[in-house]
Amino acid sequence: MNLEELEQIAVTEREAREKVRHEVRVCMAAGCLSCQSQGVKDALTAEVKNRGLEETHKVKGVGCMGLCSEGPLVATSEKQMYKHVASADAAALVNSLDGEPVKRLDCPTDVPFFQRQKKIVLENSGVIDPERIEDYIAEGGYRAIVNALSDMMPQEVISEITTSGLRGRGGAGYPTGLKWSTVSRADGNPKYVICNADEGDPGAFMDRSVLESDPHRVLEGMLIAAYAVGASEGFIYVRAEYPLAIKRLKTAIRQAERLGLLGTNICGTRFSFRIDLRLGAGAFVCGEETALIASVEGKRGTPRPRPPYPAMSGLFGQPTLINNVETYANVPPIIRNGGAWYAEIGTEKSKGTKVFALAGRIENTGLVEVPMGITLRDIVYDIGGGIPEGRKFKAVQTGGPSGGCLPADCLDMPVDYESLAKAGSIMGSGGMIIMDESSCMVDVAKYFMDFCMTESCGKCVPCRVGTYQMHRILSAITNLTATEPDLKMLEELCDLLKNTSLCGLGQSAPNPVVSTLKSFAEEYRAHIHDKKCAAGVCGAHENGGDEKSKPEEKNEARELSEVGA
Amino acid sequence: MKKRLATVWLDGCSGCHMSFLDLDERLIEVAEKADLVYSPLVDIKEFPGDVDVALVEGAVSSEEDLHKIQMIRRKVKTLVSLGDCSVTANVPGMRNAFGVKAVCDRAYTENVTLNPGTPAQVIPRLLPYARPIHEVVNVDVFIPGCPPSADTIYYALTELLEGRQPELSAKTRFGA
Amino acid sequence: MSPTNVVKPGTKPVQPASNVKTLQIDGKDFSARPEETILDVARQNKIFIPRLCELEGLSDVGACRLCLVEVKGSNKLLPACVTRVYEGMEVTTNSPRLAAYRRMIIELLFTERNHICSVCVSNGHCDLQWMAQKLGLTHVHFPYRYPKANVDASHERFVIDHNRCILCTRCVRVCDEIEGAHVWDVMGRGIDAKVVTDLNEAWGNSETCTSCGKCVHVCPTGALSEKGHAVAEMEKRRHFLPYLTMMRESQE
Ligand SMILES: Cc1cc2nc3c(=O)[nH]c(=O)nc-3n(C[C@H](O)[C@H](O)[C@H](O)COP(=O)(O)O)c2cc1C
Ligand code: SF4
Ligand code: FES
């Protein structure tokens, strides 16, 4: 495969497209599939076939269009989108192609939700058919790697990434260029490239969407990375709960292998690279890089102390590059358009765009890609459409169980790594949960602590027992039975876990508590002193007693299972 | 002014009191510094007020224990948790994982032939958990040990009667 | 706690003098080989650093977090058992803050399962109990959890009492790394984690166990014991471990 051959595929594909007068795109990502978009696509295909329009009308399954809450989504042109489409609407939609749009299904696209986004990672999502490599190539896909292989030294590739200012999208925001150059300089052969697609934050589905909508982009990103750092083998660690993403990745890998874009002597060069999938069994901690590596090695997925960092000693003790899905997805456009182009977007220290999964009390839930530095207010009110039912915004939770809750006075803060950290939260992988006054912040903190407690790997003492103790106290507070000393103990444990836990899970587990204690201290006080929950969520009686939080029952539930005796 | 000293026996085996008696002739020395105003070792029914130091043995296991320790806390300046049962719940706490019903069934039904059944009267009702005293009321001094040795008790007591805070971790430990 | 002057597995014998690092621990100057950890240096020089999961002769996992020390220039506390020395390093092994963290960690361990020292076979010979006293613990201010944990007495010579297990994984490591049988491993997550034999089979039914007893003797508490011992009678013997490591290395 060389550039001409690649171009040939693109040209053939585009010619085929030109014959088509109407392309009807039906979302085939998990969100819309879960509300029967497969049926819609089948009905549309049948309708077109019945009318004998197959030559000029093409029904195409595409990836996520972003507005998942309004699915199934169908697009009949760049500007015309339909929401809540049912199979029964097929005839009406086909009629509309050469006539008036179907008003009752109209999903306006000239709204801020679509207009204010800036798509780089998601540029092909909702546009191409994720199951066809040709479609990706027609949009300029694989050009970056083929170009890099023929025209760039690995060092130049790394320097483009460094120039771009790209930082890891898996949570910590470590400079990607720096990581690549560390791996490339590390002694050892073979080297490995790993894609972290474990995406364990509750409510987050950015990575899943990228994998389902544009899997080749991730493969290309990994190829470029492998070339840059000198790796010959790669793994994608994807959670088994993402069957569609797995299926599409498998298809994509097979297609790329068939075209010689994966395998030995890629594009006739000495560069060889193969990619294998490894399925995770849904442990949050397996997203932590050292635990993930242990899991890929076939061991129990528990973190180990760093250093040594994976860049020096990772998979099977070899230098290993590990990046997040979205990080890799940013790579092909950076190589295509140059690092300087990417560095234009965003803020001084946070470049490019970030994909967020909007959830909770917000009008538009779904996936959005925005330039770094945009304010929270713009995301919540403009893009997100504000809080439904005229309620009042209370807080936004970013960064999942490792993140924090930001109150209303943070709304005008720019969204970038530093600002979020300064405000007591983190960028995280991109989950964004919006809460209104019907949410109790202690209850929210308890929810995340419950998550950390059950997802703790159990290796180190502070996290294993500390999360249990913190959860116990938070349960007491939400049952309105806690006392002042409990609060002091909670603060003590926050400090302990942050400073003594082995890995990021334990170290950041207190964040939801610390951030709510900081911004919503009066809610904690009301629960403890006045035995009142302003949001009406908490109380031993109101909710009939949360089963799990009663100490007695908890004990029963937490029995260690029987062994021989 | 002589100090007013009390000793209290909650859910424990009385071993800590035996260890206290092991002070032997040093008991006379203690008696010179303090009056024993309440104790299972003396015949006083009512817990008096204004007690300077109370040594409390045993975990808080029953409603009676709970009532007693709360009342005592109000009347005592320095409350001392004496022995592992009061400091950690120790042996009385071994029932905690099983629940009250299972424990009573085993004690009053499964293992008896004459009038089996848990008595509903006379014996105080058990709390769901036997707890260390400091989980129920504030405790000022902890003397772990099962039982703490007479020397440890002597040291702690003389320090307290002199108005000093004893440093106990070097002298005793859990299970000592 | 354990004998000194033993070479760690995986460390090479004496390096050329040019490869010596100098560092300060608690204000005193020391020199060390680059592959040595802070704990190695501290131990050789009789500086006490609390620890529970670490045992000389086994690989280090950095799990108990008791050995955390302050290192100048690092905003994180570092585990002495796995942190290598470097030139000019300045280590503080004790401070009010470290002492408070260590006490809390020990307290958490006591609350996690049912540690009833007074009725334990290892009373008086227990690393957890000893460490608690050494760190000045007279009571546990976190509430106890009182889980229902099991005792597996199915093995003809040994017993495991999960009530007393602190999940240090020394048994797992000694069985895997020294005996080579890998009978033990950990199952479950978080507070539900526990050590198991084979695939959570009763120990007595284990087809891999060689009944060597190494796990029993590296166990810091009374969780693993030999049958036939009453309270306070189970003394652990660990002299075999440095000996085996030394022999193994001399053959390499
Ligand atoms: C508890 C825990 C869970 C994590 N989960 C994920 C995850 O699901 N996906 C991910 O990409 N990174 C996750 N990370 C971050 C990874 O350890 C690692 O930093 C990241 O994959 C590096 O890629 P990046 O530099 O591209 O961000 C997690 C970290 C921790 C501590
Ligand atoms: S912090 Fe939690 S998840 Fe991380 S190693 Fe420790 S127990 Fe495991
Ligand atoms: S001895 Fe270092 S963490 Fe346990």
Short mmCIF file of N, CA and C and ligand atoms in Angstrom, two decimals, chain A residues 285 303 456-460 463 501-503 505-506, ligand 2:
data_model
loop_
_atom_site.label_atom_id
_atom_site.label_comp_id
_atom_site.label_asym_id
_atom_site.label_seq_id
_atom_site.Cartn_x
_atom_site.Cartn_y
_atom_site.Cartn_z
N VAL A 285 -10.64 -0.64 38.22
CA VAL A 285 -9.22 -0.46 38.51
C VAL A 285 -8.35 -0.94 37.35
N PRO A 303 -2.97 -2.73 40.64
CA PRO A 303 -1.89 -1.79 40.36
C PRO A 303 -0.63 -2.18 41.13
N SER A 456 -12.44 -0.79 44.55
CA SER A 456 -11.09 -0.88 45.11
C SER A 456 -10.58 -2.28 44.87
N CYS A 457 -9.30 -2.39 44.50
CA CYS A 457 -8.79 -3.73 44.20
C CYS A 457 -8.50 -4.51 45.47
N GLY A 458 -8.35 -3.79 46.59
CA GLY A 458 -8.12 -4.48 47.85
C GLY A 458 -6.66 -4.73 48.18
N LYS A 459 -5.78 -4.18 47.36
CA LYS A 459 -4.36 -4.46 47.62
C LYS A 459 -3.82 -3.64 48.79
N CYS A 460 -4.07 -2.33 48.78
CA CYS A 460 -3.47 -1.52 49.84
C CYS A 460 -4.49 -1.18 50.91
N CYS A 463 -6.94 2.28 51.02
CA CYS A 463 -8.06 2.29 50.09
C CYS A 463 -9.04 1.18 50.43
N SER A 501 -2.56 6.10 49.69
CA SER A 501 -3.00 5.00 48.83
C SER A 501 -1.98 4.71 47.75
N LEU A 502 -2.00 3.48 47.29
CA LEU A 502 -1.02 3.04 46.30
C LEU A 502 -1.28 3.65 44.93
N CYS A 503 -2.52 3.62 44.47
CA CYS A 503 -2.76 4.06 43.09
C CYS A 503 -3.78 5.18 43.04
N LEU A 505 -6.77 5.32 42.17
CA LEU A 505 -8.13 5.08 42.64
C LEU A 505 -8.29 5.53 44.09
N GLY A 506 -7.42 5.03 44.93
CA GLY A 506 -7.49 5.38 46.34
C GLY A 506 -7.12 6.84 46.59
S1 SF4 D 2 -5.53 2.50 45.98
FE1 SF4 D 2 -7.22 1.00 45.96
S2 SF4 D 2 -7.33 0.33 43.85
FE2 SF4 D 2 -5.32 1.31 44.13
S3 SF4 D 2 -3.92 -0.33 44.75
FE3 SF4 D 2 -4.76 0.48 46.63
S4 SF4 D 2 -6.56 -0.85 47.04
FE4 SF4 D 2 -6.02 -1.15 44.91
#
